[in-house]
Short mmCIF file of N, CA and C in Angstrom, two decimals:
data_model
loop_
_atom_site.label_atom_id
_atom_site.label_comp_id
_atom_site.label_asym_id
_atom_site.label_seq_id
_atom_site.Cartn_x
_atom_site.Cartn_y
_atom_site.Cartn_z
N MET A 1329 78.28 160.21 -2.26
CA MET A 1329 77.67 160.37 -1.11
C MET A 1329 76.66 161.51 -1.22
N SER A 1330 75.89 161.94 -0.97
CA SER A 1330 74.28 162.41 -1.29
C SER A 1330 74.59 164.38 -0.23
N ALA A 1331 74.13 165.19 -1.22
CA ALA A 1331 74.67 166.36 -0.57
C ALA A 1331 73.66 166.68 0.58
N PRO A 1332 74.16 167.08 1.99
CA PRO A 1332 73.34 167.27 3.20
C PRO A 1332 72.00 167.98 2.75
N THR A 1333 70.99 167.70 3.73
CA THR A 1333 70.08 168.50 3.36
C THR A 1333 70.03 169.78 4.22
N ALA A 1334 70.54 170.11 5.34
CA ALA A 1334 70.72 171.28 5.72
C ALA A 1334 72.04 171.85 5.44
N ARG A 1335 72.40 172.87 4.92
CA ARG A 1335 73.50 173.46 4.46
C ARG A 1335 73.79 174.65 4.61
N PRO A 1336 74.78 175.32 5.19
CA PRO A 1336 75.13 176.67 5.14
C PRO A 1336 75.20 177.40 3.81
N GLU A 1337 74.47 178.49 3.39
CA GLU A 1337 74.47 179.02 2.25
C GLU A 1337 75.86 179.70 1.71
N ARG A 1338 76.76 179.63 2.79
CA ARG A 1338 78.45 180.13 2.24
C ARG A 1338 78.78 180.02 3.99
N PHE A 1339 80.31 179.08 3.61
CA PHE A 1339 80.88 178.78 4.84
C PHE A 1339 81.82 179.85 5.30
N VAL A 1340 81.75 180.51 6.18
CA VAL A 1340 82.30 181.50 7.36
C VAL A 1340 84.24 181.67 6.45
N ARG A 1341 84.62 182.87 6.25
CA ARG A 1341 85.70 182.96 5.44
C ARG A 1341 86.18 182.13 4.72
N SER A 1342 85.13 181.75 3.48
CA SER A 1342 85.33 180.94 2.12
C SER A 1342 84.69 181.95 1.04
N PRO A 1343 85.36 181.48 -0.23
CA PRO A 1343 84.97 181.68 -1.15
C PRO A 1343 83.84 180.66 -1.95
N VAL A 1344 83.55 179.87 -0.90
CA VAL A 1344 82.63 178.46 -1.55
C VAL A 1344 80.98 179.02 -1.06
N VAL A 1345 80.47 178.84 -1.97
CA VAL A 1345 79.07 179.47 -1.61
C VAL A 1345 77.89 177.70 -2.68
N LEU A 1346 76.80 178.00 -1.74
CA LEU A 1346 75.86 176.98 -2.43
C LEU A 1346 74.59 177.88 -2.54
N ARG A 1347 74.33 177.42 -4.50
CA ARG A 1347 73.15 178.11 -4.75
C ARG A 1347 72.37 177.10 -5.42
N ASP A 1348 71.29 177.06 -4.81
CA ASP A 1348 70.13 175.76 -5.69
C ASP A 1348 70.92 175.23 -6.09
N GLY A 1349 71.96 174.22 -4.57
CA GLY A 1349 72.20 173.00 -4.41
C GLY A 1349 73.32 172.72 -5.64
N GLN A 1350 74.20 173.69 -5.81
CA GLN A 1350 75.79 174.05 -7.08
C GLN A 1350 76.18 174.48 -6.16
N TRP A 1351 77.32 174.36 -6.06
CA TRP A 1351 78.38 175.01 -5.28
C TRP A 1351 79.23 175.98 -6.18
N TRP A 1352 79.78 177.09 -5.78
CA TRP A 1352 80.46 178.16 -6.70
C TRP A 1352 81.28 178.75 -5.77
N LEU A 1353 82.69 178.78 -6.34
CA LEU A 1353 83.74 179.54 -5.74
C LEU A 1353 83.35 180.87 -6.83
N VAL A 1354 83.55 182.00 -5.62
CA VAL A 1354 83.18 183.30 -5.76
C VAL A 1354 84.31 184.23 -5.44
N SER A 1355 84.53 185.08 -6.12
CA SER A 1355 85.55 186.07 -5.84
C SER A 1355 85.41 187.69 -6.22
N GLU A 1356 85.66 188.38 -5.44
CA GLU A 1356 85.91 189.94 -6.41
C GLU A 1356 85.93 189.93 -8.41
N ALA A 1357 86.51 189.25 -8.73
CA ALA A 1357 86.70 189.07 -10.27
C ALA A 1357 85.17 188.29 -10.93
N GLY A 1358 84.13 187.26 -9.86
CA GLY A 1358 83.33 186.95 -10.65
C GLY A 1358 83.18 185.52 -10.16
N SER A 1359 82.17 184.53 -10.45
CA SER A 1359 81.74 183.60 -9.95
C SER A 1359 82.24 181.87 -10.85
N ILE A 1360 82.40 181.07 -10.19
CA ILE A 1360 82.62 180.01 -11.10
C ILE A 1360 81.93 178.62 -10.28
N LEU A 1361 81.05 177.88 -11.41
CA LEU A 1361 80.49 176.82 -11.03
C LEU A 1361 81.44 175.74 -10.52
N ALA A 1362 81.66 175.17 -9.31
CA ALA A 1362 82.46 173.82 -8.95
C ALA A 1362 81.66 172.54 -9.90
N THR A 1363 82.26 172.02 -10.72
CA THR A 1363 82.00 170.61 -11.36
C THR A 1363 82.38 169.48 -10.98
N ASP A 1364 83.77 169.52 -10.18
CA ASP A 1364 84.14 168.53 -10.18
C ASP A 1364 83.68 167.58 -9.19
N PRO A 1365 83.21 166.22 -9.38
CA PRO A 1365 82.81 165.71 -8.71
C PRO A 1365 83.24 165.07 -6.98
N THR A 1366 84.65 165.63 -7.05
CA THR A 1366 85.40 164.71 -6.34
C THR A 1366 85.41 166.04 -5.18
N PHE A 1367 85.45 167.23 -5.75
CA PHE A 1367 85.46 168.64 -4.81
C PHE A 1367 84.30 168.80 -4.47
N THR A 1368 82.98 168.47 -5.16
CA THR A 1368 81.96 169.04 -4.70
C THR A 1368 81.38 167.80 -3.34
N SER A 1369 81.61 166.52 -3.85
CA SER A 1369 81.73 165.55 -2.83
C SER A 1369 82.19 165.91 -1.35
N ARG A 1370 83.70 166.63 -1.56
CA ARG A 1370 84.33 167.02 -0.46
C ARG A 1370 83.21 168.44 0.82
N LEU A 1371 82.80 168.99 -0.19
CA LEU A 1371 82.12 170.28 0.39
C LEU A 1371 81.46 169.77 0.72
N ASP A 1372 80.37 168.26 0.11
CA ASP A 1372 78.85 168.22 0.61
C ASP A 1372 79.42 167.64 2.35
N GLY A 1373 80.24 166.83 2.33
CA GLY A 1373 80.79 166.35 3.14
C GLY A 1373 81.26 167.48 4.77
N TYR A 1374 81.82 168.21 4.11
CA TYR A 1374 82.34 169.33 5.09
C TYR A 1374 81.11 170.10 5.47
N ALA A 1375 80.04 170.39 5.20
CA ALA A 1375 78.82 171.07 5.03
C ALA A 1375 77.85 170.27 5.95
N GLN A 1376 78.32 168.47 5.60
CA GLN A 1376 77.56 168.07 6.87
C GLN A 1376 78.05 167.94 8.30
N ALA A 1377 79.26 168.13 7.82
CA ALA A 1377 80.45 167.96 9.39
C ALA A 1377 79.85 169.30 10.29
N MET A 1378 79.52 170.29 9.36
CA MET A 1378 79.42 171.76 9.87
C MET A 1378 78.01 171.59 10.93
N VAL A 1379 76.63 170.98 9.92
CA VAL A 1379 75.86 171.11 10.45
C VAL A 1379 75.79 170.45 11.58
N ALA A 1380 75.98 169.14 11.87
CA ALA A 1380 76.57 168.01 12.70
C ALA A 1380 76.99 168.83 14.19
N ALA A 1381 78.12 169.86 13.87
CA ALA A 1381 78.93 170.46 14.71
C ALA A 1381 77.56 171.53 15.16
N ASP A 1382 77.18 172.35 14.83
CA ASP A 1382 76.28 173.07 14.98
C ASP A 1382 74.87 172.57 15.62
N GLN A 1383 74.85 171.32 15.57
CA GLN A 1383 73.55 170.84 16.00
C GLN A 1383 74.22 169.96 17.72
N ALA A 1384 75.44 169.84 17.82
CA ALA A 1384 76.23 169.27 19.01
C ALA A 1384 76.02 170.62 20.01
N VAL A 1385 76.49 171.70 19.35
CA VAL A 1385 76.30 172.82 20.04
C VAL A 1385 75.51 173.64 20.34
N ALA A 1386 74.32 173.18 19.68
CA ALA A 1386 72.94 173.88 20.26
C ALA A 1386 72.28 172.75 21.12
N ASP A 1387 72.86 171.78 21.17
CA ASP A 1387 72.23 170.30 22.22
C ASP A 1387 72.68 170.77 23.34
N LEU A 1388 74.39 170.86 23.67
CA LEU A 1388 74.55 170.88 24.66
C LEU A 1388 74.31 172.43 25.14
N ARG A 1389 73.97 173.15 25.05
CA ARG A 1389 73.52 174.76 25.12
C ARG A 1389 72.40 174.25 26.17
N ALA A 1390 71.14 173.71 24.82
CA ALA A 1390 69.67 173.35 25.89
C ALA A 1390 70.15 172.58 27.14
N ARG A 1391 71.09 171.73 27.04
CA ARG A 1391 71.23 170.58 28.20
C ARG A 1391 71.63 172.14 29.59
N GLU A 1392 72.80 173.02 28.94
CA GLU A 1392 73.25 173.70 29.94
C GLU A 1392 72.05 174.54 30.55
N SER A 1393 70.85 174.85 29.96
CA SER A 1393 70.13 175.90 30.51
C SER A 1393 68.56 174.79 31.11
N GLU A 1394 69.09 173.82 31.41
CA GLU A 1394 67.92 172.90 32.03
C GLU A 1394 68.47 172.71 33.33
N PRO A 1395 67.74 172.63 34.34
CA PRO A 1395 68.02 172.64 36.00
C PRO A 1395 68.65 170.89 35.89
N PRO A 1396 69.07 171.38 37.26
CA PRO A 1396 69.99 169.94 37.03
C PRO A 1396 69.05 168.85 37.38
N PRO A 1397 69.43 167.20 37.41
CA PRO A 1397 68.86 166.26 37.34
C PRO A 1397 68.29 166.17 39.33
N ARG A 1398 67.11 165.54 39.57
CA ARG A 1398 67.00 165.78 41.20
C ARG A 1398 67.95 164.23 41.59
N ASP A 1399 68.21 163.82 42.16
CA ASP A 1399 68.89 162.42 42.43
C ASP A 1399 67.79 161.59 43.48
N ALA A 1400 67.45 160.63 42.09
CA ALA A 1400 66.22 160.16 42.75
C ALA A 1400 66.64 158.93 44.30
N GLY A 1401 68.00 158.66 44.07
CA GLY A 1401 68.56 157.67 45.30
C GLY A 1401 68.34 158.15 46.39
N GLY A 1402 68.65 159.49 47.08
CA GLY A 1402 68.67 160.32 48.01
C GLY A 1402 70.68 160.36 47.96
N GLN A 1403 70.67 161.48 49.02
CA GLN A 1403 72.30 161.85 49.24
C GLN A 1403 73.46 160.38 49.59
N ARG A 1404 74.41 160.38 49.70
CA ARG A 1404 75.31 159.32 49.92
C ARG A 1404 76.26 160.07 51.41
#
């Protein structure tokens, strides 16, 4: 799986951070590079899902701000 093109730099309430295309686990004690391909693949998938969810919410908000469609066929 390829890394998503638009990813959050840090997941909310998570020690996972993306820096320069690499996933890092960050704590007060320091940082460690995530190198396990299975783990980083899962992070990429999660990031893609987050981007898709954010886009879906943005689309819904944009639709809500549009005027209602006019009835082309008249009222019944």
